[in-house]
Coordinates of C-alpha atoms in Angstrom, one line a residue:
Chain L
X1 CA 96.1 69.1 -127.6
X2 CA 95.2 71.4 -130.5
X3 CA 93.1 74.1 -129.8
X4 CA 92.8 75.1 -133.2
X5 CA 91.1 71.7 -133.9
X6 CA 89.2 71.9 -131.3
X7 CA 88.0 75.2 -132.2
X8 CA 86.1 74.0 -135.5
X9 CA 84.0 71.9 -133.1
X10 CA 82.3 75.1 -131.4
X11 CA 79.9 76.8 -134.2
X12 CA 79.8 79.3 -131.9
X13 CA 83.4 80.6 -132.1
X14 CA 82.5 81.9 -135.9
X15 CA 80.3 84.3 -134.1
X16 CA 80.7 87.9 -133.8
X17 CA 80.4 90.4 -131.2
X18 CA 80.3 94.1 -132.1
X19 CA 82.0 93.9 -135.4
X20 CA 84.9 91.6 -133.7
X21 CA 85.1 87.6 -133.6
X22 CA 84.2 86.4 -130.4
X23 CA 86.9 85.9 -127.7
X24 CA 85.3 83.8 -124.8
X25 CA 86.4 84.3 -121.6
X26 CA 83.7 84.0 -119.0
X27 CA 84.1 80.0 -118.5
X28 CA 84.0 79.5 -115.0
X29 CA 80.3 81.3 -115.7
X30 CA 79.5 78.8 -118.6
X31 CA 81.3 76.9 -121.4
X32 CA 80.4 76.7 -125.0
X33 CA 79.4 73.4 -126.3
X34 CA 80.7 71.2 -129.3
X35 CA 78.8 70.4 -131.9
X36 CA 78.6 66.7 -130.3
X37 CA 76.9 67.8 -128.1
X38 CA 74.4 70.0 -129.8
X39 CA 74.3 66.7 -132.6
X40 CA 73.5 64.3 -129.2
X41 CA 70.6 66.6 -127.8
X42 CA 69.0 67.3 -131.6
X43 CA 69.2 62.9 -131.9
X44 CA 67.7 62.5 -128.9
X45 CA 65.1 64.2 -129.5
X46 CA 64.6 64.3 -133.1
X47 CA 64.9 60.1 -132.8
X48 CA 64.4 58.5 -129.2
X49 CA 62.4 60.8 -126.7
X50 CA 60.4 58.9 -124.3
X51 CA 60.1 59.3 -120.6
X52 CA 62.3 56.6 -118.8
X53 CA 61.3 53.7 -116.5
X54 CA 57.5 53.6 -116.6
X55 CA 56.8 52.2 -120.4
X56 CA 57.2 49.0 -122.4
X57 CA 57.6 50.9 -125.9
X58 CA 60.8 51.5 -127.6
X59 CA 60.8 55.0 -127.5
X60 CA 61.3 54.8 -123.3
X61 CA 63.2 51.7 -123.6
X62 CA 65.5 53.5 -125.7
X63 CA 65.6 56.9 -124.0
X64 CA 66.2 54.4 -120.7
X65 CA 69.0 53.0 -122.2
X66 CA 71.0 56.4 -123.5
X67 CA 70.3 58.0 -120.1
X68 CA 71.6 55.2 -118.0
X69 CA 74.6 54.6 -120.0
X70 CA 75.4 58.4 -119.7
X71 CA 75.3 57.5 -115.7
X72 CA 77.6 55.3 -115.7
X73 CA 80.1 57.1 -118.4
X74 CA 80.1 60.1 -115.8
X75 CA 80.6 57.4 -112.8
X76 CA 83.3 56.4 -114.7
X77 CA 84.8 60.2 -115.8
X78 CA 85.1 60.8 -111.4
X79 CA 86.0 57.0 -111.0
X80 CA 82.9 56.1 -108.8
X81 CA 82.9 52.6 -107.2
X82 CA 79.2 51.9 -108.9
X83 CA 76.8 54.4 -111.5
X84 CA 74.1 54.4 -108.4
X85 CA 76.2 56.7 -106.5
X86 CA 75.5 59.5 -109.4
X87 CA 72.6 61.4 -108.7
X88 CA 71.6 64.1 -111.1
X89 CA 70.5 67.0 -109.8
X90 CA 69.5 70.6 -111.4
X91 CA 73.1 71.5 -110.9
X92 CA 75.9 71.9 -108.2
X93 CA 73.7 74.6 -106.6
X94 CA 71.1 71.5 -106.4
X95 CA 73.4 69.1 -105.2
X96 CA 74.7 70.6 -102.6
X97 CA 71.3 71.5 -101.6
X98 CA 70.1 67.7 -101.7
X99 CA 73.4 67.0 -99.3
X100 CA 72.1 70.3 -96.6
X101 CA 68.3 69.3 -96.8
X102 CA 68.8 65.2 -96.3
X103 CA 71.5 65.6 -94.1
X104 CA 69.6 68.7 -91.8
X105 CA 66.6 67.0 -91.6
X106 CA 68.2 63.7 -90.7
X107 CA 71.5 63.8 -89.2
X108 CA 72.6 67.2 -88.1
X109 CA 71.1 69.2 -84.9
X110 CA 70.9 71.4 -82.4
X111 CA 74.8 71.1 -80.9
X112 CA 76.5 70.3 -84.4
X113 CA 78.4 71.9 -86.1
X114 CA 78.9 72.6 -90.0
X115 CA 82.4 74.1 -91.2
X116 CA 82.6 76.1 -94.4
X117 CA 85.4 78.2 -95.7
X118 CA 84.8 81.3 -96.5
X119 CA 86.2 81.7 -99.8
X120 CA 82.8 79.1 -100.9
X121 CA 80.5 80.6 -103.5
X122 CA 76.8 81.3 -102.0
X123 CA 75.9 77.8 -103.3
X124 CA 77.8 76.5 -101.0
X125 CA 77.0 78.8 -97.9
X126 CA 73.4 80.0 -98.4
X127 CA 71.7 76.5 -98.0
X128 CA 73.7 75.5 -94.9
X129 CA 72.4 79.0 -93.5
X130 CA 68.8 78.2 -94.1
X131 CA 69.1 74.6 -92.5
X132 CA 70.9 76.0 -89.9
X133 CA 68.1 78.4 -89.3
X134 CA 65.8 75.8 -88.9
X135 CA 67.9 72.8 -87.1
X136 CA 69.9 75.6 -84.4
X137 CA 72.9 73.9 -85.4
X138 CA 76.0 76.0 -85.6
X139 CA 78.2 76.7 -88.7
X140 CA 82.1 77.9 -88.5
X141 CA 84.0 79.6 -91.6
X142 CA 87.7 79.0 -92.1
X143 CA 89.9 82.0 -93.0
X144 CA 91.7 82.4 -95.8
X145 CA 94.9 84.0 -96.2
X146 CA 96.3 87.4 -98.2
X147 CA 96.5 85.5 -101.6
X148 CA 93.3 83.6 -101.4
X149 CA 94.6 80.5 -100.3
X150 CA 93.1 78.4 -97.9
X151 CA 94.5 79.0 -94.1
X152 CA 95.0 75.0 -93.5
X153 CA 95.4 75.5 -90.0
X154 CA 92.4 77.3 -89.6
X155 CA 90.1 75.1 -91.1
X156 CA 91.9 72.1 -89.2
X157 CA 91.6 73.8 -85.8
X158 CA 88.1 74.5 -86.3
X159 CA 87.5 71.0 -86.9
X160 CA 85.9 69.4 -83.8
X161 CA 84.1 66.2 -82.0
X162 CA 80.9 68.2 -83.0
X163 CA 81.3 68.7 -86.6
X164 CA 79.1 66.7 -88.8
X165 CA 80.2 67.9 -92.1
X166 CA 83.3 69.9 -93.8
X167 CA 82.4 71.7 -97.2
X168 CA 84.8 73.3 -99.4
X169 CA 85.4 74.0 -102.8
X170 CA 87.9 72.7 -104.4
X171 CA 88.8 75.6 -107.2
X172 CA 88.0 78.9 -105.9
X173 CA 85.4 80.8 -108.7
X174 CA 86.9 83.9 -108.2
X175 CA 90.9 83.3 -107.7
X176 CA 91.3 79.6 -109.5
X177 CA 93.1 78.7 -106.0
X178 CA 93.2 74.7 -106.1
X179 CA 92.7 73.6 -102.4
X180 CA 94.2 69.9 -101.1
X181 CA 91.5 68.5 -100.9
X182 CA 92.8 65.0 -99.7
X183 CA 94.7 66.8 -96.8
X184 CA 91.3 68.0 -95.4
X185 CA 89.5 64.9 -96.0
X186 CA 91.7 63.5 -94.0
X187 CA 91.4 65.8 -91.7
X188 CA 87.6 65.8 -91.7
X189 CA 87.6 61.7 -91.2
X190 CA 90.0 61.9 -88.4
X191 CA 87.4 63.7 -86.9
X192 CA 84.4 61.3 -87.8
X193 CA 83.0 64.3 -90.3
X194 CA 82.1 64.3 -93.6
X195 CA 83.5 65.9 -96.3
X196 CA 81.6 67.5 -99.2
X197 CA 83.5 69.4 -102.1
X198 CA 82.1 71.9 -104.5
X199 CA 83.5 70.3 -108.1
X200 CA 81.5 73.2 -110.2
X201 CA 85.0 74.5 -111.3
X202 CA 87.6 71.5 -111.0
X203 CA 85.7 69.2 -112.5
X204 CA 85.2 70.6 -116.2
X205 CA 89.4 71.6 -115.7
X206 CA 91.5 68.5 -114.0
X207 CA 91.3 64.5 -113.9
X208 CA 88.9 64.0 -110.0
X209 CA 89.2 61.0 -108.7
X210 CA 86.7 60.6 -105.7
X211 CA 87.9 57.1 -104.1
X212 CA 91.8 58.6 -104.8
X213 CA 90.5 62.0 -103.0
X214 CA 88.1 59.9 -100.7
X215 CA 85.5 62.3 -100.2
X216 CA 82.0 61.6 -99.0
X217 CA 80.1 64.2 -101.9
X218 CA 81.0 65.9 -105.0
X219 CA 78.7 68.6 -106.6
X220 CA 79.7 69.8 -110.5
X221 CA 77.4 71.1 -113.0
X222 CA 76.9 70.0 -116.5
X223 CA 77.1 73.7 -118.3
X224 CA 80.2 74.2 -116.9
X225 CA 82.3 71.2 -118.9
X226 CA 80.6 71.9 -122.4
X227 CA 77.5 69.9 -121.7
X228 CA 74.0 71.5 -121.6
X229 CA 72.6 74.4 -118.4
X230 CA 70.1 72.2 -116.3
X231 CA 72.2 69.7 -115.5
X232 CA 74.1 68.6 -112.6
X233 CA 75.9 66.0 -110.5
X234 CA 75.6 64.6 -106.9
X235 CA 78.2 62.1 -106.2
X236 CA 78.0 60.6 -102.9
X237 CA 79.2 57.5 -101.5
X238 CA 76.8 54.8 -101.8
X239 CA 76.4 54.0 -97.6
X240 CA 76.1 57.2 -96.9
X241 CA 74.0 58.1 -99.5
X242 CA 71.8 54.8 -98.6
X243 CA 71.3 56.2 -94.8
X244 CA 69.9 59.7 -95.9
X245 CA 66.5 60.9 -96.1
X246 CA 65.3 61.6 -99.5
X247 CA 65.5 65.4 -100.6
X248 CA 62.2 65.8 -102.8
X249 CA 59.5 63.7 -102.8
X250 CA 57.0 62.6 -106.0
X251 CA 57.8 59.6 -109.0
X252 CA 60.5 57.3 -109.4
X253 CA 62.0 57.8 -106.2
X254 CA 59.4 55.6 -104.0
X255 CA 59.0 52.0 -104.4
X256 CA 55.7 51.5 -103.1
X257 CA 53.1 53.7 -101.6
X258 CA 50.1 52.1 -99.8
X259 CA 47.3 53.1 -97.2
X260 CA 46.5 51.0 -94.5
X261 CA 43.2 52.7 -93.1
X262 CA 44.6 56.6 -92.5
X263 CA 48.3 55.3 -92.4
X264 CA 50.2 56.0 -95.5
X265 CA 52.9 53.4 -95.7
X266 CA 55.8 54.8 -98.3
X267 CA 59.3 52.8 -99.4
X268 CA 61.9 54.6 -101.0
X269 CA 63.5 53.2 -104.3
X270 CA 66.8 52.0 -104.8
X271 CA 70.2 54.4 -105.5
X272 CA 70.1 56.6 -107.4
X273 CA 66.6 56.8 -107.8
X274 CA 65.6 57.4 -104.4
X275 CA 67.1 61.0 -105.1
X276 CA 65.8 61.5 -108.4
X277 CA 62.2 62.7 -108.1
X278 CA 59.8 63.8 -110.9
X279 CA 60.9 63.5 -114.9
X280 CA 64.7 64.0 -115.1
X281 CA 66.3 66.4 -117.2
X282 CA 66.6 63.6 -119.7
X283 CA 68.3 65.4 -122.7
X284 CA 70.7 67.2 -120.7
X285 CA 71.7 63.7 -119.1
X286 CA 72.3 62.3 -122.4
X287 CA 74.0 65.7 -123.3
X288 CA 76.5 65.4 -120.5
X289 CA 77.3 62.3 -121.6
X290 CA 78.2 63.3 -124.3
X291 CA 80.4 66.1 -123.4
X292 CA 82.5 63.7 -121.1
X293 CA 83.5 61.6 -123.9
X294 CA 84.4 64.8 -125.5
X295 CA 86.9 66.1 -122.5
X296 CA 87.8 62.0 -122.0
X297 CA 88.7 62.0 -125.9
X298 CA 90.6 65.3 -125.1
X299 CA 92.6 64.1 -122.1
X300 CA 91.9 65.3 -118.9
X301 CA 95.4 65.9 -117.8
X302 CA 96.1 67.6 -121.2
X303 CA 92.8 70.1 -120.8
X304 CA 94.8 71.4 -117.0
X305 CA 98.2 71.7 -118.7
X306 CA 96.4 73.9 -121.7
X307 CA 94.8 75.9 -119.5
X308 CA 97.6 76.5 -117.2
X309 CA 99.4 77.5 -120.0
X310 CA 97.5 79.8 -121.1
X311 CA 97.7 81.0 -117.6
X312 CA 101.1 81.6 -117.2
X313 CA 101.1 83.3 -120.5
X314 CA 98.2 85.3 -119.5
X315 CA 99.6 86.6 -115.8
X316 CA 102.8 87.5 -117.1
X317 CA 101.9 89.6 -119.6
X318 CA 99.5 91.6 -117.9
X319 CA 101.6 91.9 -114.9
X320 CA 103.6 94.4 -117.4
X321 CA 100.7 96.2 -118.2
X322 CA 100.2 100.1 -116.3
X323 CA 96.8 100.0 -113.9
X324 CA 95.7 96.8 -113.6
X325 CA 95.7 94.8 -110.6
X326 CA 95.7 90.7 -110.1
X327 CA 94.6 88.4 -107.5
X328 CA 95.2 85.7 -106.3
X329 CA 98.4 83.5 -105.3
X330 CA 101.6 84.8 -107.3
X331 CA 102.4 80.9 -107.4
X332 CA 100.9 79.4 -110.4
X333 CA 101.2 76.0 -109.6
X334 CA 98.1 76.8 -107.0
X335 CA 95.9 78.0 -109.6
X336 CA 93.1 76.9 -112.4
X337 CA 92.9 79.3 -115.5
X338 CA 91.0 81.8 -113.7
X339 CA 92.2 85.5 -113.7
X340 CA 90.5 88.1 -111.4
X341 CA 91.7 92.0 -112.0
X342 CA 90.6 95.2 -112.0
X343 CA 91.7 98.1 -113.9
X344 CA 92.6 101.1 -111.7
X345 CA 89.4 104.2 -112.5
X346 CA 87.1 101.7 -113.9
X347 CA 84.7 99.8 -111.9
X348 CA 84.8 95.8 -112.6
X349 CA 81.2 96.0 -114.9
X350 CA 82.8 99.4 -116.8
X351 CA 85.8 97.2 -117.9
X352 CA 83.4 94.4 -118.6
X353 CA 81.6 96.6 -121.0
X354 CA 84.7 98.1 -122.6
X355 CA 85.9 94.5 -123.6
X356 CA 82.7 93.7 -125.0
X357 CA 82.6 96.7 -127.6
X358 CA 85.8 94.5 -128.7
X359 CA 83.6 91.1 -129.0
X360 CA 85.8 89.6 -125.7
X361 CA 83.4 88.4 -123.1
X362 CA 84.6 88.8 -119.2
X363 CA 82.5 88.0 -116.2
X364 CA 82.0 91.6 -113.7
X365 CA 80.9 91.4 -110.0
X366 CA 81.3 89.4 -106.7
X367 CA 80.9 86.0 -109.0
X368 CA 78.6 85.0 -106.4
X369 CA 81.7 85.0 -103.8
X370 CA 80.8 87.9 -101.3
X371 CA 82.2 87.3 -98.5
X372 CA 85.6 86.8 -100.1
X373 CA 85.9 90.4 -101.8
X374 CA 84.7 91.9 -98.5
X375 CA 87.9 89.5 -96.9
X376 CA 90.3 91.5 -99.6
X377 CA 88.2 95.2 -99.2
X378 CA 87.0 95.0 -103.1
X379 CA 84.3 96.3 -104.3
X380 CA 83.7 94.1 -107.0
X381 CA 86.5 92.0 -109.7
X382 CA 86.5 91.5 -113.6
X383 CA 87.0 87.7 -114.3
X384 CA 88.7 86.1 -117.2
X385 CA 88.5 82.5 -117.2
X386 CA 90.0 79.7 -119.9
X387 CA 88.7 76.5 -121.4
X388 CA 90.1 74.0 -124.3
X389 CA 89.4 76.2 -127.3
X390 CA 90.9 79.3 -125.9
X391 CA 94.5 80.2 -127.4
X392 CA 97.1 82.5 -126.7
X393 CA 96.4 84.7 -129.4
X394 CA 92.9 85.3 -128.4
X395 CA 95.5 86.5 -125.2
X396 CA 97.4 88.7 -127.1
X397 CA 94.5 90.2 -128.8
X398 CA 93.2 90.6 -124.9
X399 CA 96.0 92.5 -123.9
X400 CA 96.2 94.8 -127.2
X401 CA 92.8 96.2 -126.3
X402 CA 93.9 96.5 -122.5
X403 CA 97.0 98.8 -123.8
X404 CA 94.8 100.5 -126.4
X405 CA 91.7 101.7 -123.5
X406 CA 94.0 102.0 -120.3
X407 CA 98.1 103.4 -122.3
Chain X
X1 CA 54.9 111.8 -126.4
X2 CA 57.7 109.5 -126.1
X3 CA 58.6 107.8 -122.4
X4 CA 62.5 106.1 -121.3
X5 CA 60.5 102.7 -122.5
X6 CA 60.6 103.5 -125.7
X7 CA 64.2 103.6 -126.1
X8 CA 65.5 101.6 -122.7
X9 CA 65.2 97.5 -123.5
X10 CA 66.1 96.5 -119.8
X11 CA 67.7 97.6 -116.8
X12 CA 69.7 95.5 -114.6
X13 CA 71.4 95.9 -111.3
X14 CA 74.6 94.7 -110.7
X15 CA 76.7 92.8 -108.0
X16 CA 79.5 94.8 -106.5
X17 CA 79.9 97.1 -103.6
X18 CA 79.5 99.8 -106.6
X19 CA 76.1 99.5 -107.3
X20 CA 76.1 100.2 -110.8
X21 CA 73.2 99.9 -113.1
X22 CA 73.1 98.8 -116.4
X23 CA 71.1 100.7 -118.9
X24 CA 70.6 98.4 -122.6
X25 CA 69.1 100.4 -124.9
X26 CA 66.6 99.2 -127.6
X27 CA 69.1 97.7 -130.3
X28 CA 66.5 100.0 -133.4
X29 CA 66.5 103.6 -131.5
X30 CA 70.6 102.5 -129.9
X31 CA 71.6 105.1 -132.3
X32 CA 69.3 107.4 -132.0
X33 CA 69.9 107.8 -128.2
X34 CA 73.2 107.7 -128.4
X35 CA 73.5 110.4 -130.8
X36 CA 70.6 112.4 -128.3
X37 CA 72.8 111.5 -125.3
X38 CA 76.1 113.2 -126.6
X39 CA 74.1 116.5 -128.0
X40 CA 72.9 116.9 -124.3
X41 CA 75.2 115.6 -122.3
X42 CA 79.2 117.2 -121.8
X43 CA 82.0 114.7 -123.2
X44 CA 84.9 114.4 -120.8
X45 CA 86.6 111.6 -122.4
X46 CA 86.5 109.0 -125.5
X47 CA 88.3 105.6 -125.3
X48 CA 89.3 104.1 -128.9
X49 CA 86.3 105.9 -130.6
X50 CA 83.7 103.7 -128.7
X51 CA 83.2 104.7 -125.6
X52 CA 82.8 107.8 -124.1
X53 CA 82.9 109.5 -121.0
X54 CA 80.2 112.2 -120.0
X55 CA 78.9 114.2 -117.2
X56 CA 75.1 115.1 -117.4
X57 CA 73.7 116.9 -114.4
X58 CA 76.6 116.3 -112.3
X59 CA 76.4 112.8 -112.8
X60 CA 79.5 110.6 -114.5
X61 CA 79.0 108.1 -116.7
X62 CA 80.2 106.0 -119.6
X63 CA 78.0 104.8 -122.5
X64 CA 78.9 102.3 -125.3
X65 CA 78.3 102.3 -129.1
X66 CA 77.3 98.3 -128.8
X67 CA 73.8 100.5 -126.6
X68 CA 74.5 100.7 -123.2
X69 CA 75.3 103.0 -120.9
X70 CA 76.5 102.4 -117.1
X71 CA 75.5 104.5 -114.3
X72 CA 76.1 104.8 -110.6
X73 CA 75.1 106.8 -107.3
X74 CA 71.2 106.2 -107.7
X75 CA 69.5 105.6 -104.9
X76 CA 65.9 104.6 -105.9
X77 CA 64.8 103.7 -109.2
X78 CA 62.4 106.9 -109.3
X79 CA 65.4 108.9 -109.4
X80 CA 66.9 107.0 -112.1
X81 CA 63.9 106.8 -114.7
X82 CA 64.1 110.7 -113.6
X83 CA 67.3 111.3 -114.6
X84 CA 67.1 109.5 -117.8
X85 CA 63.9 110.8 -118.3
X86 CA 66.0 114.3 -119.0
X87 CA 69.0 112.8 -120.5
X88 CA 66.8 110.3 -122.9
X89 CA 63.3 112.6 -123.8

């Protein structure tokens, strides 16, 4: 893989911040996209736009056909046994959302229990909280340990007759930890529970295989693998999928809808649909499409091993620089291209800052992962975070800057 | 007579135990405040030439040429619009 050639495909990249050519490091926030992409969204709708499955004219019957092909191109990208077990959804956030909401209001109870760890981002806590609220059924966290791995005991013990549903992520946003998730699947079934993974930052990074991982959901987001913001992913598997209450109601996903005196008599649609309500994000389907045959042209396996390089290179360099601090395992072979520091007398959004003067942009904060910087006592972490058209001079030039600010 | 909304584009909150707030400055009058800012305000430290370190009514903060400035320790936003009510005006 050539990151130089796949630089010329991001118009972006020419850009400059403050004087200084852009150095993108907030990925696990949001990728860049390729100028496929951008070209796909522009044809769409400079040529094809249409609202799909309600019209006879070309336009829909050709907007239909672009959007249902991307389906089954993204079925294929997570190896799905059919296309109608991708649902698209607003974005992982959304998905996992659809999965708490269906499953809460038709499966899960007072005397169940949900089990989370706690190194989730909100996305993945918040809407099993509210459900909870409502339903009285109760939710366990699983630790995690010192380096912000996953305690694997923990979330095993806590495992019970009673749990209906496991949720994990399977890289961690803030610490780029890469969980097993096949060893708590396993786990899960043994158990008769279900087991839903938050995809939002392994999916754009690593080959996932959901019958080779067997899980029951995956939730990723478009924006996050070069594709467009607005669009997301729900796998699930099709008979479980096929026993759940819908999420939102309104078009496409009933099949009929009658009145029979005061009775009205409703029939959901088939898979997907029956969890696709209202107009679709139709461009950013076609859009993610597009950006999967962009990382499938790339190599999945060759994306990981760029970024881990780049990792590697990364951590031991600034493991020799004065004041900083890194998280996360010491073990690379755990970890996604994800770096969380801080920088000893500057608060994670004053080193943000400083590396934007110098056109490098860093995520600053709790990355939407409270509970886990309250776990290691930090007030907040800076985040740099790799994709395909990241190099390791873009690196070097990271760690000049940190040796000019912080001798 | 001038008001901090003349010269302040946005002010955001931030996530972190710190609570910091970030203060963007209108990209026309960035250079104007800045150069206000440092005449009133004492310089404790400069970093490369670009940011700056400064103490203004007891209060640290940093601010940056790109037009922002980062500030901590307020408690209400009535005592920050004070505050940069003095430092700005």
């Amino acid at each position: 893989m050539d990151p130089q050639a796949i630089r010329q495909d991001f118009p972006i990249l020419n850009r400059k911040i403050n004087g200084n050519p852009l150095i993108y490091f907030d990925n696990a926030a949001t990728s860049q996209k390729p100028r496929q992409v951008i070209d796909t969204l522009t044809d769409y709708y400079t040529n094809h736009n249409g609202n799909i499955h309600r019209a006879i004219h070309t336009l829909s019957s050709e907007a239909t056909e672009l959007f249902e092909k991307a389906r089954e191109r993204i079925g294929k990208f997570i190896n799905t046994t059919s296309p109608s077990e991708v649902i698209f959804t607003r974005g992982t956030t959304e998905a996992i959302n659809l999965v708490a909401y269906s499953l809460g209001c038709g499966n899960i109870g007072s005397g169940d229990e949900v089990l989370i760890s706690l190194m989730e981002h909100h996305s993945n806590i918040i809407p099993w909280e509210i459900i909870a609220q409502c339903k009285g059924f109760t939710i366990k966290y699983a630790n995690i340990n010192k380096d912000g791995t996953l305690n694997y005991d923990d979330f095993e013990s806590k495992i019970t007759k009673k749990t209906k549903i496991c949720c994990l992520s399977h890289v961690s946003n803030v610490t780029g930890v890469i969980n097993d998730i096949k060893r708590v699947t396993k786990a899960a079934h043994d158990n008769n529970a279900l087991m839903l993974v938050d995809g939002a930052q392994s999916v754009p990074h690593m080959k996932v295989n959901v019958r080779d991982l067997d899980i029951d959901f995956l939730a990723f987001s478009g924006h996050k693998m070069l594709g467009p913001t607005g669009i997301g992913v729900l796998y699930g598997k099709k008979e479980i999928l096929q026993k759940m209450p819908p999420f939102q109601g309104g078009g496409e996903m009933i099949k009929n809808v009658s009145f029979d005196k005061d009775q009205c008599n409703i029939s959901w649609n088939e898979l997907p649909w029956k969890f696709e309500a209202g107009t679709p994000d139709i461009a950013g389907v076609i859009g993610l499409g597009a950006a999967v045959d962009y990382l499938e042209n790339l190599g999945m396996n060759n994306v990981f091993n760029h970024e881990k390089e780049l990792t590697q290179y990364a951590v031991e360099h600034l493991k020799k620089c004065n004041n900083i601090t890194l998280y996360g395992p010491n073990d690379l072979s755990q970890r996604c291209g994800i770096i969380p520091f801080s920088i000893n007398g500057f608060s994670s959004h004053d080193t943000a800052a400083m590396f934007n003067e110098y056109g490098i942009a860093l995520r600053s904060g709790y990355h939407c992962a409270q509970p886990l910087h309250q776990i290691f006592k930090l007030s907040s972490t800076a985040r740099a975070s790799f994709y395909v058209y990241n190099t390791k001079t873009e690196i070097d030039r990271f760690i000049e800057i940190l040796g000019e600010l912080i001798p | 007579m001038s008001t901090v909304t003349d010269y302040v584009s946005r002010i955001e909150g931030t996530c972190g135990a710190e609570s910091d707030v970030i203060v963007n400055f209108k990209y026309e009058k960035k250079d104007e405040v800045i150069a206000n800012i440092l005449k009133k305000a004492h310089l404790k430290n400069t970093l490369a030439g670009i940011i700056f370190e400064l103490t203004f009514e007891d209060r640290s903060f940093r601010l940056y040429t790109s037009g922002k400035a980062i500030f901590r320790g307020f408690k209400t936003k009535t005592e920050l619009m004070d505050f940069l009510t003095k430092l700005l005006l």
